[in-house]
mmCIF file with all atom_site columns, C-alpha atoms in Angstrom:
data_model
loop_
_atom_site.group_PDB
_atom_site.id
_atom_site.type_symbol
_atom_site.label_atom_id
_atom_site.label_alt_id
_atom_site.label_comp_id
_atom_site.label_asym_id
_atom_site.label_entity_id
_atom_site.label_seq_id
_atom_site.pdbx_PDB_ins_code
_atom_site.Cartn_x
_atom_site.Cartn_y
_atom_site.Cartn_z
_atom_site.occupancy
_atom_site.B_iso_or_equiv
_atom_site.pdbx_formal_charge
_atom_site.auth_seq_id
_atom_site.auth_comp_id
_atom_site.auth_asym_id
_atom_site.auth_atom_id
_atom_site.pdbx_PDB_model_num
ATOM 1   C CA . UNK D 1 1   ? -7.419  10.990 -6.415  1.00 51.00 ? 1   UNK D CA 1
ATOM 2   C CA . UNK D 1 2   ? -3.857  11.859 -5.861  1.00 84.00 ? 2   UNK D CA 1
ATOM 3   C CA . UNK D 1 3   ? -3.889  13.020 -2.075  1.00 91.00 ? 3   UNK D CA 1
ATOM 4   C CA . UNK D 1 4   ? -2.709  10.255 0.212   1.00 96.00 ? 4   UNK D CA 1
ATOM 5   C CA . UNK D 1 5   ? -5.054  8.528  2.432   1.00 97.00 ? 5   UNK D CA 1
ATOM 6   C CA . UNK D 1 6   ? -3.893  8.044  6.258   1.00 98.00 ? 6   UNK D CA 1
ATOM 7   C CA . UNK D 1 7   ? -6.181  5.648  8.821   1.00 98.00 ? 7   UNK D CA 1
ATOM 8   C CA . UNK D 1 8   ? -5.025  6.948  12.146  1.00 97.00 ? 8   UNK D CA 1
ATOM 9   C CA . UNK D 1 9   ? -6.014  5.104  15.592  1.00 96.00 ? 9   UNK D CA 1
ATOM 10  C CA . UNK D 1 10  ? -5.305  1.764  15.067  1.00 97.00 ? 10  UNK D CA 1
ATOM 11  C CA . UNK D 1 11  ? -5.132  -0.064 18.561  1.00 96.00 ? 11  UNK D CA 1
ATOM 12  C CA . UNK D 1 12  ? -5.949  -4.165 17.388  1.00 96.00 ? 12  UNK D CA 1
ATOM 13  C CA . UNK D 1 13  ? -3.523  -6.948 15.590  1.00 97.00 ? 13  UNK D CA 1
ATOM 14  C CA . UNK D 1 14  ? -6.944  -8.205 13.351  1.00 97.00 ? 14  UNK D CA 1
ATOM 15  C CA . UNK D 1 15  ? -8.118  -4.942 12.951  1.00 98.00 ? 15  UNK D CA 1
ATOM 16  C CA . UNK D 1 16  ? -4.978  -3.251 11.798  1.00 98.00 ? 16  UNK D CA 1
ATOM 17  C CA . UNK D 1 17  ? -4.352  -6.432 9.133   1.00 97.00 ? 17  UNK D CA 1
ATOM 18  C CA . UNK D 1 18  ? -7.563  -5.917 7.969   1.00 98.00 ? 18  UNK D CA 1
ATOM 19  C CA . UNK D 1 19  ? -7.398  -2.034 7.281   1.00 98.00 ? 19  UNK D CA 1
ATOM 20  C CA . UNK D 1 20  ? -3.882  -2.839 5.833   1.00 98.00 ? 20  UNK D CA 1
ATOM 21  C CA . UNK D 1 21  ? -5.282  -4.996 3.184   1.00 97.00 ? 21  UNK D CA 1
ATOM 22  C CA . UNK D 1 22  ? -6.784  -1.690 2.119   1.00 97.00 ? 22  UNK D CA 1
ATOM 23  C CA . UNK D 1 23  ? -3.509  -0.300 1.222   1.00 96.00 ? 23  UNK D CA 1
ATOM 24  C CA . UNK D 1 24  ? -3.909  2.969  2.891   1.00 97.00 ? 24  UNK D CA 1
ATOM 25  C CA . UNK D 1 25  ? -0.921  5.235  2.555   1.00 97.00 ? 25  UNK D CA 1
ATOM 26  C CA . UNK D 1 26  ? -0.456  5.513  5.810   1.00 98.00 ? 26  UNK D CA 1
ATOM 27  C CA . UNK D 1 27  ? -1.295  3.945  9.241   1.00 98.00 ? 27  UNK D CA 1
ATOM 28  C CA . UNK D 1 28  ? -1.151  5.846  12.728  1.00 98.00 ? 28  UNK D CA 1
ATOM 29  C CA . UNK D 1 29  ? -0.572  4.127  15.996  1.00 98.00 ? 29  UNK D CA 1
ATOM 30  C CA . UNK D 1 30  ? -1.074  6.617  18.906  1.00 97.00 ? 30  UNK D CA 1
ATOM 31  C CA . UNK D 1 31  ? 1.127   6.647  21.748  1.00 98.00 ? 31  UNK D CA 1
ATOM 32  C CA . UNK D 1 32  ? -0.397  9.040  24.390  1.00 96.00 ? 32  UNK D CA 1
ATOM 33  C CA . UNK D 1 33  ? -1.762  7.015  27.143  1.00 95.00 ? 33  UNK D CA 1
ATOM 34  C CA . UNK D 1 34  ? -4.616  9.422  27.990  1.00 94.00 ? 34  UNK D CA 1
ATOM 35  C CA . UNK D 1 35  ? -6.060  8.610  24.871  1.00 94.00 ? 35  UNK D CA 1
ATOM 36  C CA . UNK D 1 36  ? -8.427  6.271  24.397  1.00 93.00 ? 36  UNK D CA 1
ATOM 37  C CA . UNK D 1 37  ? -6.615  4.585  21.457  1.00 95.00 ? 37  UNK D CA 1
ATOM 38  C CA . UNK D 1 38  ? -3.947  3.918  23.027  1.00 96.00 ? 38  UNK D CA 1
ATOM 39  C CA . UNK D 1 39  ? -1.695  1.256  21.159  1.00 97.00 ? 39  UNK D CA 1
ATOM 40  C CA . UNK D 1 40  ? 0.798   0.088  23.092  1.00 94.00 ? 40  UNK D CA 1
ATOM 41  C CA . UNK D 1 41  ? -1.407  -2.101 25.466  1.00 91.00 ? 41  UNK D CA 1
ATOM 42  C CA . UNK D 1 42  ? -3.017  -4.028 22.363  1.00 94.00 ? 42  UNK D CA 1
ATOM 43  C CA . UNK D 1 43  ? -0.444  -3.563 19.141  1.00 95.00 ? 43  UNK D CA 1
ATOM 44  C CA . UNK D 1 44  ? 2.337   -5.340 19.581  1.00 95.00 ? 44  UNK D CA 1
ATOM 45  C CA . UNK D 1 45  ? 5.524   -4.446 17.516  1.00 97.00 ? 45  UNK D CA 1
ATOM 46  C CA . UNK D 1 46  ? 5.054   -7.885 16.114  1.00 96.00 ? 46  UNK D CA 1
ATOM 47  C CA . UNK D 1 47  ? 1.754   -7.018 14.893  1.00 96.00 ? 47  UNK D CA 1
ATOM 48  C CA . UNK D 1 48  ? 3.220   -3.665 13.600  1.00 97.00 ? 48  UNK D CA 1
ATOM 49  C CA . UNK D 1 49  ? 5.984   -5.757 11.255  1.00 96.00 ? 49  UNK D CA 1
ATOM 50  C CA . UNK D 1 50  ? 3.207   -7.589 9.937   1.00 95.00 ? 50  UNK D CA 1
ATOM 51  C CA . UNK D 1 51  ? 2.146   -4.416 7.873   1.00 97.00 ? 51  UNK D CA 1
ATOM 52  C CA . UNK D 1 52  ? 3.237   -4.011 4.077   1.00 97.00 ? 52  UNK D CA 1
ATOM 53  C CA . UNK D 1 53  ? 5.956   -2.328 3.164   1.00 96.00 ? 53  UNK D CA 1
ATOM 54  C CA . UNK D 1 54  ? 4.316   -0.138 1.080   1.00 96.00 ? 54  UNK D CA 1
ATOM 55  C CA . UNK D 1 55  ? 2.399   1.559  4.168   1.00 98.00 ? 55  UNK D CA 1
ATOM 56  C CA . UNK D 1 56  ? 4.289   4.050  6.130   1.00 98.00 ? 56  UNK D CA 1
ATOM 57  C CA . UNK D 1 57  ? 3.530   3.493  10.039  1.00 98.00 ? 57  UNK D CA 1
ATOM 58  C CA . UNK D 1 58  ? 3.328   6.794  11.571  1.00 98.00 ? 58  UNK D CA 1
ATOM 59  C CA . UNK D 1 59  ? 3.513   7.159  15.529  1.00 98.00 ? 59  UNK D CA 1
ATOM 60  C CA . UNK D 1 60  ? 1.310   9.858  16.992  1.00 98.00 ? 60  UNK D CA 1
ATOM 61  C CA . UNK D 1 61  ? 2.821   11.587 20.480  1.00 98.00 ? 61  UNK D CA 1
ATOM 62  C CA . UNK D 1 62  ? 1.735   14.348 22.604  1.00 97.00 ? 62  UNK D CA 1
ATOM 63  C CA . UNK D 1 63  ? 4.602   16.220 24.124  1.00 97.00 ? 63  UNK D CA 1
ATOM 64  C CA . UNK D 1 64  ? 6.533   13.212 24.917  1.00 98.00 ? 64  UNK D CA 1
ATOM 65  C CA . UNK D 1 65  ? 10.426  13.197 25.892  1.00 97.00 ? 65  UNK D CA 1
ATOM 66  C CA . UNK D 1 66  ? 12.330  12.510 22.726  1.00 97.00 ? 66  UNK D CA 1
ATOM 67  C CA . UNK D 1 67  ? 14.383  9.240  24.031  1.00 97.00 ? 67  UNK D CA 1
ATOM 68  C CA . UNK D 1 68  ? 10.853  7.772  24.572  1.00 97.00 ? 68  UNK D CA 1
ATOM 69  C CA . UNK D 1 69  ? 9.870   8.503  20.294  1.00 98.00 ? 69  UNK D CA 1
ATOM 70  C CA . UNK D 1 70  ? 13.364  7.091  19.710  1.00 98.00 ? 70  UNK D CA 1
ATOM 71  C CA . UNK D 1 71  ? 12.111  4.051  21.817  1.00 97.00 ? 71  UNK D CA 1
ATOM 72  C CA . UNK D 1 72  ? 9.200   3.786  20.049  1.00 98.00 ? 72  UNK D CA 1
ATOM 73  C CA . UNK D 1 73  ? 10.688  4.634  16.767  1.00 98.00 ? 73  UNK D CA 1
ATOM 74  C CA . UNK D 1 74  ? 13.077  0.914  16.699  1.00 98.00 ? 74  UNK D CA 1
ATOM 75  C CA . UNK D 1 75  ? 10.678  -0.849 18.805  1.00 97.00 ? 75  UNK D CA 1
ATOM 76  C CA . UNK D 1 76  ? 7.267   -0.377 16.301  1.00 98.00 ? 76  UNK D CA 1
ATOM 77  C CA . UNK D 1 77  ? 9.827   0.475  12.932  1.00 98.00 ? 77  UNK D CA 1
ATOM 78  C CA . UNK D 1 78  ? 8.345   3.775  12.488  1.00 98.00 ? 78  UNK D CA 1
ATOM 79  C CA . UNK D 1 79  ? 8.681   5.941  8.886   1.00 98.00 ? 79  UNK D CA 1
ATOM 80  C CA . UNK D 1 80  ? 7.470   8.772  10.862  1.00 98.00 ? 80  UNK D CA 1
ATOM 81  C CA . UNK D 1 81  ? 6.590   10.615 14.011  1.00 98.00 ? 81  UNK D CA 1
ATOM 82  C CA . UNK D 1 82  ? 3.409   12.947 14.071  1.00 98.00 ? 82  UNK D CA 1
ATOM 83  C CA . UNK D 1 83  ? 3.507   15.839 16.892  1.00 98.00 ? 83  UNK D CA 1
ATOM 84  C CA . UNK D 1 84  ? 0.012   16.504 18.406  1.00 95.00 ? 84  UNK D CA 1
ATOM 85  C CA . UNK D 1 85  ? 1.841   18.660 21.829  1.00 95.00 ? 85  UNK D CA 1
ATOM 86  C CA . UNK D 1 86  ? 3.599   21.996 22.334  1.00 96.00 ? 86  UNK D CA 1
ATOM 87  C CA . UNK D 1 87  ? 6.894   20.688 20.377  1.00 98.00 ? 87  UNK D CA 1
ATOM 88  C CA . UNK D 1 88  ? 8.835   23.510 19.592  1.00 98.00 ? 88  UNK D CA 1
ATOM 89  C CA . UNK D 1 89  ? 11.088  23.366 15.797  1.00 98.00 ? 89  UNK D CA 1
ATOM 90  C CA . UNK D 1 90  ? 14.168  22.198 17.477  1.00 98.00 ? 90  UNK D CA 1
ATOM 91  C CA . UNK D 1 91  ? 12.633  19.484 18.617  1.00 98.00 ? 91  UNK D CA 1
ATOM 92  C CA . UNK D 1 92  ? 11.020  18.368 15.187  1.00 98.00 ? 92  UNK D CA 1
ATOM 93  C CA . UNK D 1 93  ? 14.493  18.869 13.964  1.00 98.00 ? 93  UNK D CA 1
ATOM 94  C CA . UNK D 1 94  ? 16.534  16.572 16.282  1.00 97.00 ? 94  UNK D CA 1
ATOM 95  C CA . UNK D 1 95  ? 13.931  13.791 15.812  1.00 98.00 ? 95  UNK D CA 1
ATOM 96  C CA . UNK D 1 96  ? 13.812  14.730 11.781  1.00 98.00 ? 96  UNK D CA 1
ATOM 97  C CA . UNK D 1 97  ? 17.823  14.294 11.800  1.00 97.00 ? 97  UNK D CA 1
ATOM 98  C CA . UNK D 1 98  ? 17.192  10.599 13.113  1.00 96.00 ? 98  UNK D CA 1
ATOM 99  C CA . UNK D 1 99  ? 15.858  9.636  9.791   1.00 97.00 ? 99  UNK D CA 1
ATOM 100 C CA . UNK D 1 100 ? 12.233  9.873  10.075  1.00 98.00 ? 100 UNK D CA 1
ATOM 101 C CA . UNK D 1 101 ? 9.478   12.249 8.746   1.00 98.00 ? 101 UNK D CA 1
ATOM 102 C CA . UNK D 1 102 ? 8.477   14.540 10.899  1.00 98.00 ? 102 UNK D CA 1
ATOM 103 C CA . UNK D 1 103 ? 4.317   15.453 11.008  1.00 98.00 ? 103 UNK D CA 1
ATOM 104 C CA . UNK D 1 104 ? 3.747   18.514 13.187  1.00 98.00 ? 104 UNK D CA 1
ATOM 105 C CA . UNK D 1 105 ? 0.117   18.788 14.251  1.00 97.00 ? 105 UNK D CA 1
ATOM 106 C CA . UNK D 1 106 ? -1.805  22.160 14.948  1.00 96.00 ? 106 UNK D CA 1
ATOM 107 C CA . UNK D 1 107 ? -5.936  22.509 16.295  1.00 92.00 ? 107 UNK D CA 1
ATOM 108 C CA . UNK D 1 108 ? -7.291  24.735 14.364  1.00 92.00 ? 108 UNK D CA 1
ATOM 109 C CA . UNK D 1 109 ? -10.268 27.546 14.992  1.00 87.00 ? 109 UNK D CA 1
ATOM 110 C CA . UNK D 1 110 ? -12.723 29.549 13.860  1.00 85.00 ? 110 UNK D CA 1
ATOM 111 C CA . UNK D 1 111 ? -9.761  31.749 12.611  1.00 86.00 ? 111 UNK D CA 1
ATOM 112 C CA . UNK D 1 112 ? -6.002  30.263 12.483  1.00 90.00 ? 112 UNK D CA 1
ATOM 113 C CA . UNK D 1 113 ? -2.409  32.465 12.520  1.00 92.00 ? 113 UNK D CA 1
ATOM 114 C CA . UNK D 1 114 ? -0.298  30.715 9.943   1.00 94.00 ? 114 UNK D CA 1
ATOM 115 C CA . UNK D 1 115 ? 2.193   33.013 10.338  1.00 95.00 ? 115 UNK D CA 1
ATOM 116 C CA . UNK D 1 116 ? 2.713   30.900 14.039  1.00 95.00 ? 116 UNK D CA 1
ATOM 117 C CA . UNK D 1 117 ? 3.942   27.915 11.461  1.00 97.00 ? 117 UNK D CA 1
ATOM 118 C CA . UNK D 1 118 ? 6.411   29.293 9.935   1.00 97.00 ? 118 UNK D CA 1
ATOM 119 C CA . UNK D 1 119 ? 9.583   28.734 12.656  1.00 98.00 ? 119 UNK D CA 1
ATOM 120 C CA . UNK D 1 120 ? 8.641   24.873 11.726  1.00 98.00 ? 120 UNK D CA 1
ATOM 121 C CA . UNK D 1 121 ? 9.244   25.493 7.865   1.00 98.00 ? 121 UNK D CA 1
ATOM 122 C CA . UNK D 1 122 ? 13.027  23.710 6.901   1.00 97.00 ? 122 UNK D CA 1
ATOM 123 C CA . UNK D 1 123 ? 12.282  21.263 10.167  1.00 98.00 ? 123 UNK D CA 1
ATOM 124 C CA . UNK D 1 124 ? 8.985   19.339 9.518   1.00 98.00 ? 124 UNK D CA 1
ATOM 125 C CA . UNK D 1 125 ? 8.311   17.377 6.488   1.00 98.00 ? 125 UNK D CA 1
ATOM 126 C CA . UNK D 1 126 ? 4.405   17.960 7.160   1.00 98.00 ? 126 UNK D CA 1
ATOM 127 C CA . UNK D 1 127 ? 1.990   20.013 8.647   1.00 98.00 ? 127 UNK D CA 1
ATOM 128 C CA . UNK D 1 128 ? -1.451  18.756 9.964   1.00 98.00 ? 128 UNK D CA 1
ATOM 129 C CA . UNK D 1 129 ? -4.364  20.654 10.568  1.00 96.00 ? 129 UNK D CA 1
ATOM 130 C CA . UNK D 1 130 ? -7.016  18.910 12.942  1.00 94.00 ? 130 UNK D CA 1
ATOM 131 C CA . UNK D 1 131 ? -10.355 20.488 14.800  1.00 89.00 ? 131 UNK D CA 1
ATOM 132 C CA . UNK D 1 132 ? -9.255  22.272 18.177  1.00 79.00 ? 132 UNK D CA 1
ATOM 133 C CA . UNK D 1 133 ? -11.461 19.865 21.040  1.00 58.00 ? 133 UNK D CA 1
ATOM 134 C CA . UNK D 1 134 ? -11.066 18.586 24.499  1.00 55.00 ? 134 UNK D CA 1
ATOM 135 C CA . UNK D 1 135 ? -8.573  16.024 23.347  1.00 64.00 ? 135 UNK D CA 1
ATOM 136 C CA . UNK D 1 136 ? -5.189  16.820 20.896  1.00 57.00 ? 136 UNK D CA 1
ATOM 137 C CA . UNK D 1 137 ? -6.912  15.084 18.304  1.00 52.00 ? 137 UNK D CA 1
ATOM 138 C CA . UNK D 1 138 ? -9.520  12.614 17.663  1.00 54.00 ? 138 UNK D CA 1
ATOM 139 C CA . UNK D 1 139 ? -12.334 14.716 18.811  1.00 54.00 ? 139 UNK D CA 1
ATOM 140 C CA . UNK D 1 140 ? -14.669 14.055 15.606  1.00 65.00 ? 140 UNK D CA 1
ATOM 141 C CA . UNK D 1 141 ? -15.776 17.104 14.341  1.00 76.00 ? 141 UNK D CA 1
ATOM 142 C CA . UNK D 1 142 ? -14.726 19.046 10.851  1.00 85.00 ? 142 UNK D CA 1
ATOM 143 C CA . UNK D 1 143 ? -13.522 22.971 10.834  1.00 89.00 ? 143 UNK D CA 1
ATOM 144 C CA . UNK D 1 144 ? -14.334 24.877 7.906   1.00 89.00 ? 144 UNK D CA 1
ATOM 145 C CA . UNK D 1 145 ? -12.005 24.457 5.242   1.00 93.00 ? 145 UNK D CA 1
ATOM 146 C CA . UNK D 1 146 ? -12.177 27.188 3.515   1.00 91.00 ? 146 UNK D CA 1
ATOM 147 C CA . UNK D 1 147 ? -9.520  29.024 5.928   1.00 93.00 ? 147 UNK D CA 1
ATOM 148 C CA . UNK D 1 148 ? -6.489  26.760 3.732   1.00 94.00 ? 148 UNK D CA 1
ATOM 149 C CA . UNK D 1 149 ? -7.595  28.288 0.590   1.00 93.00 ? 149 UNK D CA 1
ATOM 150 C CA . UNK D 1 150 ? -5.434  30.691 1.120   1.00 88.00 ? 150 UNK D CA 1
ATOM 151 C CA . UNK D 1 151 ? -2.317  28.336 2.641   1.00 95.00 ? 151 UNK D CA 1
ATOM 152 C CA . UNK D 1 152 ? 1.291   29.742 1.125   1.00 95.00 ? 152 UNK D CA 1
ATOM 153 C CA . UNK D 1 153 ? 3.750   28.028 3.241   1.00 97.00 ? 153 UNK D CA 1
ATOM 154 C CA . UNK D 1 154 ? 6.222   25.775 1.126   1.00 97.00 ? 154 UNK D CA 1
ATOM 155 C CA . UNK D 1 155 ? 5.307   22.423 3.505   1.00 98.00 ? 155 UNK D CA 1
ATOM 156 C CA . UNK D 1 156 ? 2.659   20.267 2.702   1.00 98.00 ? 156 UNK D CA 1
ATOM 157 C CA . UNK D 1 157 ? -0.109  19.012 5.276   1.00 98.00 ? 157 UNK D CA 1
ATOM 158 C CA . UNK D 1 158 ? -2.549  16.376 6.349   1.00 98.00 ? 158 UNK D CA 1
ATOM 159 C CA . UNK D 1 159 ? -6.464  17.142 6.790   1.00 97.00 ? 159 UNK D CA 1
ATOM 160 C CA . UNK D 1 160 ? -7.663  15.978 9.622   1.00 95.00 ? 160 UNK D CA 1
ATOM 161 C CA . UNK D 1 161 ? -10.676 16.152 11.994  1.00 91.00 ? 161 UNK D CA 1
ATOM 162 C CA . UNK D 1 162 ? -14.222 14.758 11.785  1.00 88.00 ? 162 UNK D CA 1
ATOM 163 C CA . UNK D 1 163 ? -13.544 13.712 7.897   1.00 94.00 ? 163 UNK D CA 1
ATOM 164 C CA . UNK D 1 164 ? -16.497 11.211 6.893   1.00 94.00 ? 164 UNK D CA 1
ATOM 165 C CA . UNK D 1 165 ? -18.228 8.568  4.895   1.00 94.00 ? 165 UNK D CA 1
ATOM 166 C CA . UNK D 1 166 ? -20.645 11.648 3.667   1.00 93.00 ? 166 UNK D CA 1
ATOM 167 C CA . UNK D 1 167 ? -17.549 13.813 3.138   1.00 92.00 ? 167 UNK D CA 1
ATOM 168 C CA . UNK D 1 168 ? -16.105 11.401 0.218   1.00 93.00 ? 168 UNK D CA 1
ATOM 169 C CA . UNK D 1 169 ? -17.536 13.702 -2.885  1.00 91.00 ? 169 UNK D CA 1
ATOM 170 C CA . UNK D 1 170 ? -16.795 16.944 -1.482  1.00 91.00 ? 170 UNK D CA 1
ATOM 171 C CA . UNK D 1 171 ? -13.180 15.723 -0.461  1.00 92.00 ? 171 UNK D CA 1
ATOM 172 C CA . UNK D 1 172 ? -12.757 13.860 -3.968  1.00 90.00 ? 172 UNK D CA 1
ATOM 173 C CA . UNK D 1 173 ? -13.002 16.959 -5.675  1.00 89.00 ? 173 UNK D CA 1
ATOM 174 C CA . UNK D 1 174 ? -11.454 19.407 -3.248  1.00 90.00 ? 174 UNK D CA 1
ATOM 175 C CA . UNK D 1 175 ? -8.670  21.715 -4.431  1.00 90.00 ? 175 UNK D CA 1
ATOM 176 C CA . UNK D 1 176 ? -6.525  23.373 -1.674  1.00 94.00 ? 176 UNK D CA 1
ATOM 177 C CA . UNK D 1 177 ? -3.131  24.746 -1.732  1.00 96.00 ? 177 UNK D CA 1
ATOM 178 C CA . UNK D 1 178 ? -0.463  22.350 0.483   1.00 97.00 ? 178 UNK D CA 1
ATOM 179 C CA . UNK D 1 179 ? -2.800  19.523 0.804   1.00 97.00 ? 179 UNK D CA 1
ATOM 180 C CA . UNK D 1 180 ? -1.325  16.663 0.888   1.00 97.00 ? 180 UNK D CA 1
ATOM 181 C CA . UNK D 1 181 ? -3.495  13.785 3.159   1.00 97.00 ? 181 UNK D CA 1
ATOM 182 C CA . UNK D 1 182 ? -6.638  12.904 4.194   1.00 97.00 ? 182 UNK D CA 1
ATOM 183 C CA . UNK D 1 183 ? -6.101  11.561 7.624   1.00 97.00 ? 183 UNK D CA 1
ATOM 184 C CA . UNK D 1 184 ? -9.159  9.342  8.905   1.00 97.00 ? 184 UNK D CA 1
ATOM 185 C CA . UNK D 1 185 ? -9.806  8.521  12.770  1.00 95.00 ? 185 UNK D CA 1
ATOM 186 C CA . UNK D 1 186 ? -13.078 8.827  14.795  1.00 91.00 ? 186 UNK D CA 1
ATOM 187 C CA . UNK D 1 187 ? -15.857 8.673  11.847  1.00 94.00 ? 187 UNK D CA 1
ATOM 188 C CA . UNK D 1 188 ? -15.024 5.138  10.912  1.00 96.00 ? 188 UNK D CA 1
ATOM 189 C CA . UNK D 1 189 ? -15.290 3.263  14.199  1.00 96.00 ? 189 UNK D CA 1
ATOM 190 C CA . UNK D 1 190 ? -17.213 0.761  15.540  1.00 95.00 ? 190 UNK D CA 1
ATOM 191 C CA . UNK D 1 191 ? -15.768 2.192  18.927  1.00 95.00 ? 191 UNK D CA 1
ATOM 192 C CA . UNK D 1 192 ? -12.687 3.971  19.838  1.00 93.00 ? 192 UNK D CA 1
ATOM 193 C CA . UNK D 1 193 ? -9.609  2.270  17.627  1.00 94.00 ? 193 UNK D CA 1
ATOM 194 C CA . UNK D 1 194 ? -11.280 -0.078 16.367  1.00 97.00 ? 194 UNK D CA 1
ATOM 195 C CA . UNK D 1 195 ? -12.195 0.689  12.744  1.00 98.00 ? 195 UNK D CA 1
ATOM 196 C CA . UNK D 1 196 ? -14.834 -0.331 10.017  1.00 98.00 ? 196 UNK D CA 1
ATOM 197 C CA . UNK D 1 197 ? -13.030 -1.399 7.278   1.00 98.00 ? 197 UNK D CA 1
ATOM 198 C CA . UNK D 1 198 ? -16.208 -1.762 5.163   1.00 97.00 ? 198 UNK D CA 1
ATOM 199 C CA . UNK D 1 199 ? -16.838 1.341  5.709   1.00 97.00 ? 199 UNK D CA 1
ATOM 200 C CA . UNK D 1 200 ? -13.404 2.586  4.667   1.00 97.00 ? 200 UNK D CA 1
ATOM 201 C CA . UNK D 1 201 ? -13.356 0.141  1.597   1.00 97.00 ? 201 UNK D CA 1
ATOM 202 C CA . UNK D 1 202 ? -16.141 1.650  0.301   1.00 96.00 ? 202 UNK D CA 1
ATOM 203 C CA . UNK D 1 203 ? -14.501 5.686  1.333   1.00 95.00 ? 203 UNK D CA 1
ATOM 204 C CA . UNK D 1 204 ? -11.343 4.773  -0.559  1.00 95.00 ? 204 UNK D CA 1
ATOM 205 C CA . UNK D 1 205 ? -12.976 3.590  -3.839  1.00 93.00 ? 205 UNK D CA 1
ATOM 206 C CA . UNK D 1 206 ? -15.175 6.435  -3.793  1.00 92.00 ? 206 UNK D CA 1
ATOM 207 C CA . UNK D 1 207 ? -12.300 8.774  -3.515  1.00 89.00 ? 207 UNK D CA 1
ATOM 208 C CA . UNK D 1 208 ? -10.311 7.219  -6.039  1.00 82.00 ? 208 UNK D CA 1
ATOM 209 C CA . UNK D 1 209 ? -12.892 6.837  -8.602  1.00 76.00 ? 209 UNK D CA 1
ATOM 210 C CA . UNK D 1 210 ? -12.556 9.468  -11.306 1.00 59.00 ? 210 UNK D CA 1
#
């Protein structure tokens, strides 16, 4: 399995060493307040430094003023920022000039415009594609798939939205253009941000298995 694995949501010190252990790719801490993982009240930046260096800590916003990101960027040591609002490519640009990847988000339909994505091209490192819902992300439910067989654009992207346990065969041998990470959230809690990492133990070594 060569697409990266990303568990995003992570709101508790015990529960964010634990999922660490896993070696996930990536881990997302979300910084909107309306959401109801919420990091900042619960993950401290100390708990944050605790993770291995060879997991990128991504922090999750939602139309938030840039000096804030940059806050959060030195305070939690962040590799990159993903973009779940109305950011517009200038935007992703000035924060991707500060050094970090940039991951711009986009809810996605029963039918989706690609052609909307391509003033980000040259200013994003990623795309993600997650389930349009009530809330920017996290809302727990799949879209169909099939509409990225047909992705073209040059910038690779996360999968996101309602991906679970029962998805792990399908996904393990899933071949789409641009795909890049499976990005895990709602389907492997206990509650909201606080994950199962049985549960993803046993997702991750059914992906990877051959």
């Amino acid at each position: 399995m060569s697409v990266r694995l990303k568990v995003c949501g992570m709101a508790r010190p015990d529960n964010l060493r634990a999922v660490a252990a896993l070696r996930p790719d990536f881990l997302g801490f979300i910084f909107y307040p309306k959401s109801r993982r919420y990091a900042a009240p619960t993950l401290t930046p100390a708990a944050a430094a605790a993770v291995p260096a060879s997991v990128q800590k991504v922090g999750v916003f939602v139309d938030e003023d840039t000096a804030v990101i940059q806050e959060r960027i030195a305070e939690y040591d962040l590799q990159a920022v993903q973009l779940h609002g109305s950011e517009t490519p200038e935007t992703c640009g000035l924060l991707r000039a500060t050094g970090v990847a940039v991951i711009k988000a986009f809810a996605v339909r029963e039918v989706f415009d690609f052609e909307r994505l391509r003033p980000y091209v040259g200013v994003v490192d990623y795309f993600l594609f997650d389930t349009a819902g009530a809330q920017p992300g996290g809302n727990g439910t799949a879209f169909d798939w099939k509409l990225l067989q047909n992705y073209a654009l040059p910038v690779p992207y996360f999968l996101a939205g309602g991906l679970a346990p029962e998805h792990a065969e399908t996904l393990r041998n899933l071949r789409l253009p641009g795909l890049f990470a499976l990005d895990l959230n709602s389907q492997f809690e206990t509650e909201p941000g606080l994950k199962d990492a049985g549960r993803l133990d046993t997702f991750f070594k059914e992906l990877r298995t051959q």
